Short mmCIF file of C-alpha atoms and ligand atoms in Angstrom, two decimals:
data_model
loop_
_atom_site.label_atom_id
_atom_site.label_comp_id
_atom_site.label_asym_id
_atom_site.label_seq_id
_atom_site.Cartn_x
_atom_site.Cartn_y
_atom_site.Cartn_z
CA MET H 1 22.98 -3.15 -31.04
CA PRO H 2 19.26 -2.51 -30.39
CA THR H 3 18.04 1.04 -31.02
CA SER H 4 17.94 2.92 -27.73
CA LEU H 5 14.43 3.51 -26.41
CA PRO H 6 14.12 7.26 -27.10
CA PHE H 7 14.98 6.76 -30.78
CA SER H 8 12.97 3.55 -31.28
CA PRO H 9 9.93 3.71 -33.58
CA ALA H 10 7.40 2.58 -30.99
CA TRP H 11 8.67 5.06 -28.40
CA LEU H 12 8.61 7.98 -30.82
CA ALA H 13 5.02 7.14 -31.74
CA PHE H 14 4.03 6.67 -28.09
CA ALA H 15 5.58 9.98 -27.06
CA GLN H 16 3.92 11.89 -29.87
CA ALA H 17 0.54 10.30 -29.12
CA ALA H 18 0.88 11.14 -25.45
CA GLN H 19 1.68 14.77 -26.26
CA ASN H 20 -1.34 15.03 -28.57
CA ALA H 21 -3.80 13.07 -26.42
CA SER H 22 -6.84 14.61 -24.78
CA ARG H 23 -6.48 15.55 -21.13
CA ARG H 24 -10.06 16.67 -20.65
CA GLY H 25 -11.26 13.38 -19.24
CA ASP H 26 -14.09 13.20 -21.76
CA ARG H 27 -14.09 9.39 -22.21
CA LEU H 28 -14.89 7.30 -19.13
CA ARG H 29 -12.14 4.71 -18.56
CA ILE H 30 -12.86 2.48 -15.54
CA ILE H 31 -11.32 -0.98 -15.14
CA GLU H 32 -12.55 -3.59 -12.63
CA ALA H 33 -9.78 -5.78 -11.23
CA ALA H 34 -9.89 -8.18 -8.25
CA GLY H 35 -12.81 -6.29 -6.77
CA LEU H 36 -11.19 -2.88 -7.15
CA ARG H 37 -12.28 -0.25 -9.65
CA ILE H 38 -9.54 1.84 -11.22
CA ASP H 39 -10.69 5.05 -12.95
CA LEU H 40 -8.13 6.34 -15.45
CA THR H 41 -10.47 8.83 -17.11
CA ALA H 42 -8.34 11.81 -16.00
CA GLN H 43 -5.18 10.48 -17.70
CA ALA H 44 -4.07 11.48 -21.21
CA GLN H 45 -6.15 9.40 -23.59
CA SER H 46 -6.80 8.83 -27.30
CA GLU H 47 -7.24 5.99 -29.79
CA GLN H 48 -3.82 6.88 -31.18
CA LEU H 49 -2.24 6.55 -27.73
CA ASP H 50 -3.87 3.15 -27.19
CA GLN H 51 -2.48 1.94 -30.51
CA ALA H 52 0.98 3.37 -29.85
CA ALA H 53 0.99 1.73 -26.42
CA GLN H 54 0.17 -1.63 -27.98
CA ALA H 55 3.12 -1.25 -30.36
CA LEU H 56 5.37 -0.30 -27.45
CA LEU H 57 4.38 -3.48 -25.59
CA VAL H 58 5.40 -5.51 -28.64
CA GLN H 59 8.65 -3.65 -29.21
CA GLN H 60 9.65 -4.01 -25.54
CA ASN H 61 8.72 -7.74 -25.42
CA PHE H 62 6.35 -7.08 -22.54
CA ASP H 63 4.51 -10.41 -22.75
CA ALA H 64 7.76 -12.38 -22.42
CA ALA H 65 8.88 -10.26 -19.47
CA ARG H 66 5.52 -10.71 -17.74
CA ALA H 67 5.65 -14.48 -18.31
CA HIS H 68 8.95 -14.65 -16.37
CA LEU H 69 7.21 -13.06 -13.38
CA TYR H 70 5.04 -16.18 -13.16
CA ASP H 71 7.28 -18.95 -14.49
CA GLY H 72 10.40 -18.22 -12.44
CA GLY H 73 12.44 -16.95 -15.35
CA GLU H 74 15.33 -14.55 -14.80
CA ALA H 75 13.28 -11.40 -14.10
CA ASN H 76 16.12 -9.99 -11.99
CA TRP H 77 18.89 -10.22 -14.55
CA THR H 78 21.73 -8.45 -12.71
CA GLU H 79 21.44 -10.89 -9.79
CA ARG H 80 20.46 -13.76 -12.12
CA ARG H 81 17.36 -14.59 -10.08
CA PRO H 82 13.62 -14.98 -10.52
CA ALA H 83 11.31 -12.41 -8.92
CA TRP H 84 8.70 -14.91 -7.86
CA HIS H 85 6.48 -13.08 -5.36
CA THR H 86 3.46 -14.33 -7.31
CA ALA H 87 4.44 -17.88 -6.29
CA LEU H 88 4.24 -16.93 -2.61
CA ARG H 89 0.53 -16.15 -2.80
CA ALA H 90 -0.64 -18.66 -5.41
CA ASP H 91 -3.13 -21.31 -4.29
CA ASN H 92 -1.08 -23.74 -6.36
CA PRO H 93 2.49 -22.44 -6.55
CA PRO H 94 4.64 -23.50 -9.53
CA PRO H 95 5.92 -27.09 -9.08
CA ALA H 96 9.55 -25.96 -8.81
CA VAL H 97 8.84 -24.14 -5.53
CA ALA H 98 5.46 -25.52 -4.44
CA GLN H 99 6.75 -27.79 -1.69
CA ALA H 100 8.97 -25.09 -0.15
CA VAL H 101 6.33 -22.36 -0.38
CA LEU H 102 3.44 -24.43 0.94
CA SER H 103 5.41 -26.02 3.79
CA GLU H 104 6.78 -22.68 5.00
CA ARG H 105 3.34 -21.11 4.62
CA GLU H 106 1.97 -23.88 6.86
CA ARG H 107 4.85 -23.58 9.34
CA VAL H 108 4.01 -19.90 9.84
CA ARG H 109 0.33 -20.63 10.42
CA ARG H 110 0.99 -23.58 12.71
CA PHE H 111 3.29 -21.40 14.82
CA VAL H 112 0.63 -18.69 15.09
CA ARG H 113 -2.06 -21.23 15.99
CA GLU H 114 0.21 -22.69 18.69
CA LEU H 115 0.84 -19.29 20.27
CA ASP H 116 -2.85 -18.38 20.00
CA GLY H 117 -3.86 -21.68 21.53
CA ALA H 118 -1.47 -21.17 24.42
CA ASP H 119 -2.50 -17.53 24.69
CA ALA H 120 1.24 -16.82 24.50
CA TYR H 121 2.86 -13.42 24.05
CA GLY H 122 0.54 -10.45 24.42
CA GLY H 123 3.22 -8.26 22.86
CA ILE H 124 5.31 -8.31 19.67
CA LEU H 125 8.48 -6.29 19.14
CA HIS H 126 9.11 -6.24 15.37
CA LEU H 127 12.63 -5.35 14.28
CA GLY H 128 13.15 -4.95 10.54
CA ILE H 129 13.62 -2.15 8.00
CA GLY H 130 12.63 -1.36 4.41
CA GLY H 131 10.88 -4.28 2.76
CA SER H 132 11.17 -6.25 6.00
CA ASP H 133 9.20 -3.57 7.84
CA TRP H 134 6.93 -1.42 5.64
CA GLY H 135 4.65 -4.25 4.52
CA PRO H 136 3.79 -5.69 7.96
CA ARG H 137 3.73 -2.19 9.52
CA MET H 138 1.39 -0.83 6.86
CA VAL H 139 -0.96 -3.85 6.86
CA THR H 140 -1.34 -4.08 10.65
CA ARG H 141 -2.09 -0.34 10.82
CA ALA H 142 -4.54 -0.49 7.89
CA LEU H 143 -6.52 -3.43 9.31
CA ARG H 144 -6.33 -2.49 12.99
CA HIS H 145 -10.07 -1.81 12.99
CA TYR H 146 -10.61 -5.59 12.87
CA GLY H 147 -9.07 -5.74 16.34
CA LEU H 148 -5.42 -6.47 17.13
CA ARG H 149 -4.90 -9.72 19.03
CA ARG H 150 -1.55 -8.55 20.30
CA ASN H 151 0.15 -5.26 21.06
CA ILE H 152 2.58 -5.03 18.13
CA GLN H 153 5.28 -2.39 18.13
CA PHE H 154 7.59 -1.75 15.16
CA ALA H 155 11.11 -0.38 15.43
CA SER H 156 13.08 0.05 12.19
CA ASN H 157 15.36 3.07 12.55
CA VAL H 158 18.82 2.54 14.08
CA ASP H 159 18.19 5.76 16.03
CA SER H 160 17.55 4.12 19.37
CA HIS H 161 14.67 6.44 20.16
CA ALA H 162 12.62 4.19 17.86
CA VAL H 163 13.34 0.93 19.71
CA ALA H 164 13.15 2.71 23.07
CA ASP H 165 9.65 3.98 22.21
CA ALA H 166 8.62 0.47 21.16
CA ILE H 167 9.92 -1.40 24.21
CA GLY H 168 8.49 1.32 26.41
CA GLN H 169 5.04 0.08 25.38
CA LEU H 170 5.76 -3.62 25.93
CA ASP H 171 6.15 -6.02 28.83
CA PRO H 172 9.49 -7.88 28.50
CA HIS H 173 7.98 -10.90 30.24
CA ASP H 174 5.18 -11.14 27.69
CA THR H 175 6.86 -10.11 24.41
CA LEU H 176 7.99 -12.06 21.38
CA VAL H 177 10.85 -10.38 19.50
CA ILE H 178 10.80 -10.76 15.70
CA VAL H 179 14.03 -10.05 13.82
CA ALA H 180 12.96 -9.71 10.18
CA SER H 181 15.82 -9.36 7.72
CA LYS H 182 16.25 -11.06 4.35
CA SER H 183 20.05 -10.81 4.50
CA PHE H 184 20.32 -10.98 8.31
CA THR H 185 23.28 -8.59 7.93
CA THR H 186 21.46 -5.22 7.87
CA THR H 187 22.81 -2.89 10.55
CA GLU H 188 19.51 -1.59 11.88
CA PRO H 189 17.60 -4.76 12.85
CA LEU H 190 20.76 -6.36 14.27
CA ALA H 191 21.62 -3.28 16.35
CA ASN H 192 18.02 -3.09 17.58
CA ALA H 193 18.08 -6.83 18.34
CA GLU H 194 21.03 -6.20 20.67
CA VAL H 195 18.99 -3.56 22.51
CA ALA H 196 16.05 -5.96 22.71
CA MET H 197 18.18 -8.79 24.12
CA ASN H 198 19.60 -6.48 26.79
CA TRP H 199 16.08 -5.29 27.57
CA LEU H 200 14.87 -8.87 28.12
CA ARG H 201 18.00 -9.78 30.10
CA ASP H 202 17.83 -6.69 32.31
CA ALA H 203 14.20 -7.47 33.06
CA GLY H 204 15.23 -10.88 34.37
CA VAL H 205 13.81 -12.89 31.48
CA ALA H 206 15.41 -16.33 31.60
CA ASP H 207 17.19 -17.34 28.37
CA PRO H 208 16.05 -14.31 26.26
CA ILE H 209 16.98 -15.94 22.93
CA LYS H 210 14.06 -18.32 23.41
CA HIS H 211 11.73 -15.33 22.92
CA VAL H 212 13.24 -14.40 19.57
CA VAL H 213 12.00 -15.38 16.12
CA ALA H 214 13.92 -14.77 12.88
CA ILE H 215 12.40 -14.27 9.43
CA THR H 216 15.14 -14.41 6.84
CA ALA H 217 16.60 -15.86 3.63
CA ASN H 218 19.91 -16.31 5.50
CA VAL H 219 19.05 -19.19 7.84
CA ASP H 220 22.67 -19.89 8.80
CA ALA H 221 23.14 -16.34 10.08
CA ALA H 222 19.99 -16.62 12.19
CA LEU H 223 21.17 -19.93 13.66
CA ASP H 224 24.59 -18.37 14.37
CA PHE H 225 22.73 -15.59 16.19
CA GLY H 226 21.54 -18.36 18.54
CA ILE H 227 17.93 -18.60 17.42
CA SER H 228 16.63 -22.18 17.50
CA PRO H 229 15.74 -23.73 14.11
CA ASP H 230 12.06 -24.05 15.00
CA ARG H 231 11.95 -20.27 15.47
CA VAL H 232 13.61 -19.44 12.12
CA PHE H 233 11.11 -18.83 9.32
CA ARG H 234 12.57 -18.61 5.89
CA PHE H 235 12.05 -17.16 2.48
CA TRP H 236 14.31 -17.28 -0.52
CA ASP H 237 16.67 -15.15 -2.60
CA TRP H 238 14.18 -15.27 -5.47
CA VAL H 239 11.93 -12.96 -3.44
CA GLY H 240 12.81 -9.26 -3.52
CA GLY H 241 12.84 -7.57 -0.10
CA ARG H 242 10.20 -4.98 -1.05
CA TYR H 243 8.10 -7.78 -2.57
CA SER H 244 8.39 -10.13 0.44
CA LEU H 245 5.26 -9.33 2.49
CA TRP H 246 3.64 -12.50 1.03
CA SER H 247 6.37 -14.74 2.47
CA ALA H 248 7.08 -15.49 6.13
CA ILE H 249 7.65 -11.72 6.43
CA GLY H 250 3.86 -11.68 6.81
CA LEU H 251 4.09 -13.59 10.11
CA PRO H 252 3.49 -10.48 12.27
CA VAL H 253 0.28 -9.83 10.32
CA ALA H 254 -1.03 -13.25 11.38
CA LEU H 255 0.13 -12.77 14.98
CA ALA H 256 -1.57 -9.38 15.16
CA LEU H 257 -4.70 -10.01 13.10
CA GLY H 258 -5.03 -13.79 12.76
CA CYS H 259 -4.15 -16.32 10.06
CA GLU H 260 -7.39 -15.64 8.20
CA ALA H 261 -6.37 -12.00 7.66
CA LEU H 262 -3.01 -13.07 6.19
CA ASP H 263 -4.73 -15.66 3.99
CA GLN H 264 -7.20 -13.06 2.71
CA LEU H 265 -4.36 -10.61 2.03
CA LEU H 266 -2.67 -13.25 -0.12
CA ALA H 267 -5.95 -14.15 -1.81
CA GLY H 268 -6.57 -10.56 -2.86
CA ALA H 269 -3.05 -10.27 -4.27
CA ALA H 270 -3.44 -13.61 -6.08
CA ALA H 271 -6.65 -12.38 -7.69
CA MET H 272 -4.81 -9.30 -8.95
CA ASP H 273 -2.04 -11.60 -10.25
CA GLN H 274 -4.58 -13.45 -12.37
CA HIS H 275 -6.03 -10.19 -13.63
CA PHE H 276 -2.59 -8.87 -14.58
CA LEU H 277 -1.72 -12.12 -16.35
CA GLN H 278 -4.96 -12.56 -18.26
CA ALA H 279 -6.66 -9.21 -18.87
CA PRO H 280 -6.15 -7.80 -22.38
CA PRO H 281 -4.00 -4.63 -22.45
CA LEU H 282 -6.84 -2.12 -22.64
CA ARG H 283 -8.63 -3.81 -19.71
CA ASN H 284 -5.48 -4.47 -17.69
CA ALA H 285 -5.43 -2.16 -14.68
CA PRO H 286 -1.75 -2.41 -13.61
CA LEU H 287 -0.65 -2.12 -17.23
CA GLN H 288 -2.83 0.92 -17.94
CA MET H 289 -1.61 2.59 -14.74
CA ALA H 290 1.94 1.80 -15.85
CA LEU H 291 1.44 3.29 -19.32
CA ALA H 292 -0.18 6.43 -17.92
CA GLY H 293 2.70 6.74 -15.47
CA ILE H 294 5.28 6.40 -18.25
CA ALA H 295 3.49 9.04 -20.34
CA ASN H 296 3.39 11.37 -17.32
CA ARG H 297 7.01 10.78 -16.26
CA SER H 298 8.88 10.32 -19.54
CA VAL H 299 6.85 12.45 -21.96
CA LEU H 300 4.64 15.01 -20.18
CA GLY H 301 7.34 16.18 -17.79
CA TYR H 302 5.95 15.22 -14.39
CA ALA H 303 8.88 14.35 -12.13
CA THR H 304 6.79 13.08 -9.24
CA LEU H 305 3.70 11.06 -8.35
CA ALA H 306 1.50 11.96 -5.39
CA ILE H 307 -0.41 9.18 -3.63
CA THR H 308 -3.28 10.40 -1.48
CA PRO H 309 -5.26 7.62 0.21
CA TYR H 310 -8.49 9.21 1.46
CA ASP H 311 -8.41 7.00 4.56
CA SER H 312 -6.21 7.72 7.58
CA ARG H 313 -5.77 3.95 8.15
CA LEU H 314 -3.58 3.88 5.02
CA MET H 315 -1.07 6.33 6.45
CA HIS H 316 1.82 3.90 5.85
CA LEU H 317 0.80 3.10 2.29
CA VAL H 318 2.78 6.10 1.03
CA PRO H 319 6.19 5.09 2.46
CA TRP H 320 5.51 1.47 1.45
CA ALA H 321 4.85 2.69 -2.13
CA GLN H 322 7.87 4.98 -1.98
CA GLN H 323 10.20 2.04 -1.39
CA LEU H 324 8.39 -0.19 -3.88
CA ASP H 325 8.43 2.40 -6.66
CA MET H 326 11.62 4.37 -6.05
CA GLU H 327 13.86 1.46 -5.03
CA SER H 328 12.59 -0.45 -8.10
CA LEU H 329 12.58 2.30 -10.73
CA GLY H 330 15.18 4.85 -9.64
CA LYS H 331 17.61 3.48 -12.22
CA VAL H 332 19.24 4.38 -15.52
CA ALA H 333 21.02 1.28 -16.87
CA THR H 334 19.15 -1.06 -19.21
CA ARG H 335 19.73 -4.79 -19.76
CA ASP H 336 22.79 -4.21 -22.00
CA GLY H 337 24.14 -1.55 -19.63
CA THR H 338 23.35 1.43 -21.85
CA PRO H 339 21.43 4.38 -20.32
CA VAL H 340 17.67 4.20 -20.77
CA GLY H 341 17.65 7.69 -22.33
CA VAL H 342 14.29 8.88 -20.92
CA PRO H 343 13.29 9.91 -17.37
CA THR H 344 12.36 6.86 -15.31
CA GLY H 345 11.06 6.33 -11.75
CA PRO H 346 9.17 9.34 -10.35
CA VAL H 347 9.58 10.70 -6.85
CA VAL H 348 6.67 9.20 -4.93
CA TRP H 349 5.20 11.27 -2.12
CA GLY H 350 1.88 12.03 -0.47
CA MET H 351 -0.24 11.60 2.62
CA PRO H 352 -3.79 10.64 3.50
CA GLY H 353 -6.70 12.87 2.58
CA THR H 354 -8.19 15.17 3.66
CA ASP H 355 -4.97 16.18 5.51
CA CYS H 356 -3.24 16.43 2.11
CA GLN H 357 -5.65 19.19 1.06
CA HIS H 358 -4.45 21.38 3.88
CA THR H 359 -0.82 20.58 3.23
CA PHE H 360 0.10 20.55 -0.47
CA PHE H 361 -2.97 20.74 -2.70
CA GLN H 362 -2.28 24.43 -3.32
CA TRP H 363 0.87 23.26 -5.07
CA LEU H 364 -0.97 20.55 -6.99
CA HIS H 365 -3.57 23.00 -8.28
CA GLN H 366 -1.54 26.09 -9.12
CA ASP H 367 2.15 25.19 -9.29
CA THR H 368 3.70 25.73 -12.72
CA THR H 369 3.87 21.94 -13.19
CA GLY H 370 2.03 20.04 -10.43
CA ALA H 371 1.99 16.26 -10.30
CA PRO H 372 -0.22 13.28 -11.21
CA VAL H 373 -2.20 12.06 -8.21
CA ASP H 374 -3.40 8.58 -7.23
CA PHE H 375 -6.56 9.07 -5.20
CA ILE H 376 -7.57 5.99 -3.20
CA VAL H 377 -10.92 5.70 -1.46
CA CYS H 378 -13.12 3.02 0.14
CA GLU H 379 -16.75 2.87 -0.85
CA GLN H 380 -17.81 1.57 2.58
CA PRO H 381 -16.39 2.99 5.78
CA ASP H 382 -15.77 0.95 8.93
CA HIS H 383 -17.27 3.54 11.25
CA PRO H 384 -20.89 4.53 11.97
CA TYR H 385 -20.51 8.18 10.91
CA ALA H 386 -22.15 8.16 7.48
CA ARG H 387 -22.00 11.96 7.25
CA HIS H 388 -18.22 11.97 7.76
CA HIS H 389 -17.79 9.41 5.01
CA LYS H 390 -19.84 11.55 2.61
CA LEU H 391 -17.65 14.55 3.44
CA LEU H 392 -14.55 12.43 2.77
CA ILE H 393 -15.81 11.15 -0.58
CA ALA H 394 -17.02 14.59 -1.65
CA ASN H 395 -13.62 16.13 -0.92
CA CYS H 396 -11.77 13.37 -2.77
CA LEU H 397 -13.95 13.72 -5.89
CA ALA H 398 -13.88 17.53 -5.70
CA GLN H 399 -10.08 17.76 -5.60
CA ARG H 400 -9.79 15.34 -8.49
CA SER H 401 -12.39 17.27 -10.50
CA ALA H 402 -10.68 20.61 -9.81
CA LEU H 403 -7.33 19.23 -11.00
CA LEU H 404 -8.96 17.95 -14.17
CA ARG H 405 -11.27 20.80 -15.15
CA GLY H 406 -9.33 23.72 -13.73
CA LYS H 407 -10.75 27.25 -13.66
CA SER H 408 -10.41 29.63 -16.60
CA TYR H 409 -9.62 33.33 -16.29
CA GLU H 410 -13.18 34.13 -17.41
CA GLU H 411 -14.64 31.92 -14.69
CA ALA H 412 -12.30 33.47 -12.11
CA LEU H 413 -13.19 37.02 -13.28
CA HIS H 414 -16.89 36.26 -12.99
CA GLU H 415 -16.21 35.21 -9.39
CA THR H 416 -14.08 38.21 -8.40
CA ARG H 417 -16.54 40.70 -9.90
CA GLN H 418 -19.15 39.38 -7.44
CA HIS H 419 -17.29 40.95 -4.50
CA GLU H 420 -14.75 43.43 -5.95
CA PRO H 421 -16.34 46.67 -7.24
CA ASP H 422 -13.06 47.98 -8.63
CA ALA H 423 -12.89 46.47 -12.13
CA GLN H 424 -9.11 46.63 -12.39
CA ARG H 425 -8.64 44.98 -9.03
CA ALA H 426 -11.20 42.33 -9.91
CA GLU H 427 -9.12 41.51 -13.01
CA LEU H 428 -5.93 41.38 -10.97
CA LEU H 429 -7.47 39.05 -8.38
CA ALA H 430 -8.84 36.82 -11.12
CA ARG H 431 -5.30 36.25 -12.38
CA HIS H 432 -4.49 34.69 -9.00
CA ARG H 433 -7.47 32.36 -9.10
CA VAL H 434 -6.89 30.65 -12.42
CA HIS H 435 -6.37 26.84 -12.22
CA PRO H 436 -4.67 25.39 -15.34
CA GLY H 437 -6.58 22.07 -15.13
CA GLY H 438 -5.79 19.06 -17.32
CA ARG H 439 -3.82 17.61 -14.41
CA PRO H 440 -3.82 13.79 -14.50
CA SER H 441 -5.01 11.49 -11.74
CA ASN H 442 -6.21 7.95 -11.05
CA LEU H 443 -9.06 7.10 -8.74
CA ILE H 444 -8.76 3.66 -7.12
CA VAL H 445 -11.94 2.55 -5.35
CA LEU H 446 -11.89 -0.31 -2.81
CA PRO H 447 -15.26 -1.79 -1.77
CA ARG H 448 -14.00 -1.43 1.81
CA LEU H 449 -10.64 -1.65 3.62
CA ASP H 450 -10.40 -5.37 4.31
CA ALA H 451 -7.50 -7.80 3.91
CA TYR H 452 -8.58 -9.03 0.47
CA SER H 453 -8.97 -5.55 -1.02
CA LEU H 454 -5.70 -4.41 0.56
CA GLY H 455 -3.87 -7.39 -0.91
CA ALA H 456 -5.31 -6.61 -4.33
CA LEU H 457 -4.27 -2.94 -3.98
CA LEU H 458 -0.68 -3.80 -3.06
CA ALA H 459 -0.37 -6.26 -5.95
CA LEU H 460 -1.84 -3.64 -8.29
CA TYR H 461 1.04 -1.32 -7.41
CA GLU H 462 3.64 -4.13 -7.56
CA HIS H 463 2.56 -5.02 -11.09
CA LYS H 464 2.36 -1.39 -12.19
CA VAL H 465 5.97 -0.93 -11.07
CA PHE H 466 7.06 -4.15 -12.78
CA ALA H 467 5.34 -3.16 -16.03
CA GLN H 468 7.06 0.23 -16.03
CA GLY H 469 10.43 -1.45 -15.46
CA ALA H 470 9.77 -3.84 -18.34
CA LEU H 471 8.72 -1.04 -20.73
CA TRP H 472 11.60 1.25 -19.78
CA GLY H 473 13.95 -1.73 -20.01
CA ILE H 474 15.34 -1.35 -16.48
CA ASN H 475 15.54 -4.00 -13.74
CA PRO H 476 12.90 -3.33 -11.03
CA PHE H 477 14.26 -6.05 -8.76
CA ASP H 478 17.82 -5.05 -7.83
CA GLN H 479 19.05 -2.13 -5.70
CA TRP H 480 22.74 -1.53 -6.30
CA GLY H 481 22.28 2.11 -5.34
CA VAL H 482 21.82 1.31 -1.66
CA GLU H 483 25.02 -0.76 -1.36
CA PHE H 484 27.49 2.12 -1.86
CA GLY H 485 26.18 4.19 1.06
CA LYS H 486 26.21 1.16 3.35
CA LEU H 487 29.89 0.52 2.52
CA LEU H 488 30.87 4.16 3.13
CA ALA H 489 28.99 4.06 6.45
CA LYS H 490 31.04 1.05 7.57
CA ASN H 491 34.26 3.00 6.76
CA ILE H 492 33.07 6.05 8.69
CA ILE H 493 32.01 3.95 11.68
CA ARG H 494 35.49 2.44 11.72
CA GLU H 495 37.02 5.94 11.79
CA LEU H 496 34.64 7.15 14.47
CA ASP H 497 35.62 4.13 16.55
CA ALA H 498 39.35 4.60 15.95
CA PRO H 499 40.15 8.25 15.14
CA SER H 500 43.82 7.35 14.68
CA SER H 501 42.91 5.52 11.50
CA ALA H 502 41.26 8.67 10.16
CA GLU H 503 44.42 10.30 8.80
CA ALA H 504 44.85 7.64 6.14
CA SER H 505 41.27 7.89 4.90
CA ASP H 506 40.28 9.66 1.69
CA GLN H 507 37.14 11.40 2.90
CA ASP H 508 35.91 14.60 1.26
CA PRO H 509 36.69 17.74 3.33
CA SER H 510 33.21 18.06 4.85
CA THR H 511 32.94 14.39 5.85
CA ARG H 512 36.46 14.62 7.22
CA HIS H 513 35.50 17.69 9.27
CA TRP H 514 32.50 16.03 10.87
CA ILE H 515 34.29 12.74 11.57
CA ASP H 516 36.94 14.73 13.42
CA ILE H 517 34.36 16.75 15.37
CA LEU H 518 32.07 13.84 16.21
CA SER H 519 34.82 11.33 17.00
CA ARG H 520 35.98 13.67 19.76
CA ARG H 521 32.57 13.27 21.41
CA GLY H 522 33.36 9.57 21.85
O1 F6P F 601 17.18 -0.53 1.41
C1 F6P F 601 18.06 -1.51 1.02
C2 F6P F 601 17.50 -2.84 1.45
O2 F6P F 601 18.34 -3.88 1.01
C3 F6P F 601 16.07 -3.08 0.97
O3 F6P F 601 16.00 -3.51 -0.36
C4 F6P F 601 15.59 -4.09 1.97
O4 F6P F 601 14.17 -4.21 2.00
C5 F6P F 601 16.16 -3.48 3.27
O5 F6P F 601 17.42 -2.93 2.89
C6 F6P F 601 16.30 -4.47 4.40
O6 F6P F 601 17.13 -5.52 3.99
P1 F6P F 601 17.07 -6.89 4.85
O7 F6P F 601 15.65 -7.41 4.76
O8 F6P F 601 18.06 -7.79 4.21
O9 F6P F 601 17.41 -6.54 6.27
#
């Protein structure tokens, strides 16, 4: 029986080194990867921590785990599958899947070129949720400044206000409906697809199903839905939903922004794949972000991670990262089923800067604990207002510096004495102005927000999450936690539909109460 992580030699050494490491940011640590620069200077750092991290990589068989990410080994061990998203964006995919990947990649592009050539469909209604929605939604919003070729509207929530808002902005006679669902059994996209079909039918569109495309790993279900084979684009069960943007799930990106944008997105991610595979540990950006995140989460007591992209175009990056990180790492069981024994996946939250400064930076600076922050910024803006960009950059660097250096009582007292003549009151006010400092952060710098850099950024986070899963010994590619709620929902729907069946059910008192109340509303 292997020693559990918290009592293993390498972990004990890593934890002690992290506790004792410097958090003053006195040694510059910047890594260049796929055109991005990742500054980890403000993370806990020391020679001892670097050495302990190296030993932890060896103890946790990191190299072997990483190799499976690229060679199609069983990276997802509870579902006995590869997690081969790197194959989807490789110029030369592994032979075992090359033909499938390259032919489907070409099918997607040929379809887009056909529609573009025929100037077909000015509108797209995209119906998907989770990993079948966040990626395309986030990318098309982030790159909108390159000009959208079509009016694309996303509806994910089963709350019909979402799909009603979307179709309200589209012409049913000029809209292609995309049903994106890996399983093609998820309630939300299928319920929204029903609304979309009625919308087309009610508008007098002849044979509505001809205006529907499916993107799925369950081709039979899409064909049963009535979608013609030439409108079903597929990916495979060895692609995780939240890692599937690089597959045919990326079709809406090409329809909205062009095939070149999708190709550049994949190219940037592929460049980060090569960096992650080849860079030595100390120069490996995803790995160093992963190690800093493990130190922060499992040793230094930070329960959350804030992501603040200083660019309003990246507004959907936070929810995309929330699913990627929390659905991958919110777990406790290790490969042999025993509990991991240390805190794992952080709560990921955040919002673009500078809005974040006026929303929660008070908490980040002066809360009893605070949280590590990932600052993301583009060196070059895509607007002509140079002054605005300087203000943005200055605010990003200032917040990061304030978190790191803090403000001592003496510095605060010197400040308050400038305007408060009463010495006692000046001392009291100074107590309220102290900033503890030593609060960790990363700064990720993109040259500019283009498809290549965005692809590299997304792959950076994918590999960080994978590396943390490998080092904690948990599976970042399954999601058993979401199945239970879905099953209970099906039971409750059945009782709402047929209240008579409710008596026999074993609901808790509160759920029982609300089923009774709400089922009476019909
Ligand atoms: O949230 C659970 C989940 O299975 C995600 O992992 C997935 O991205 C989402 O639901 C949608 O699933 P599908 O693409 O199969 O509709």
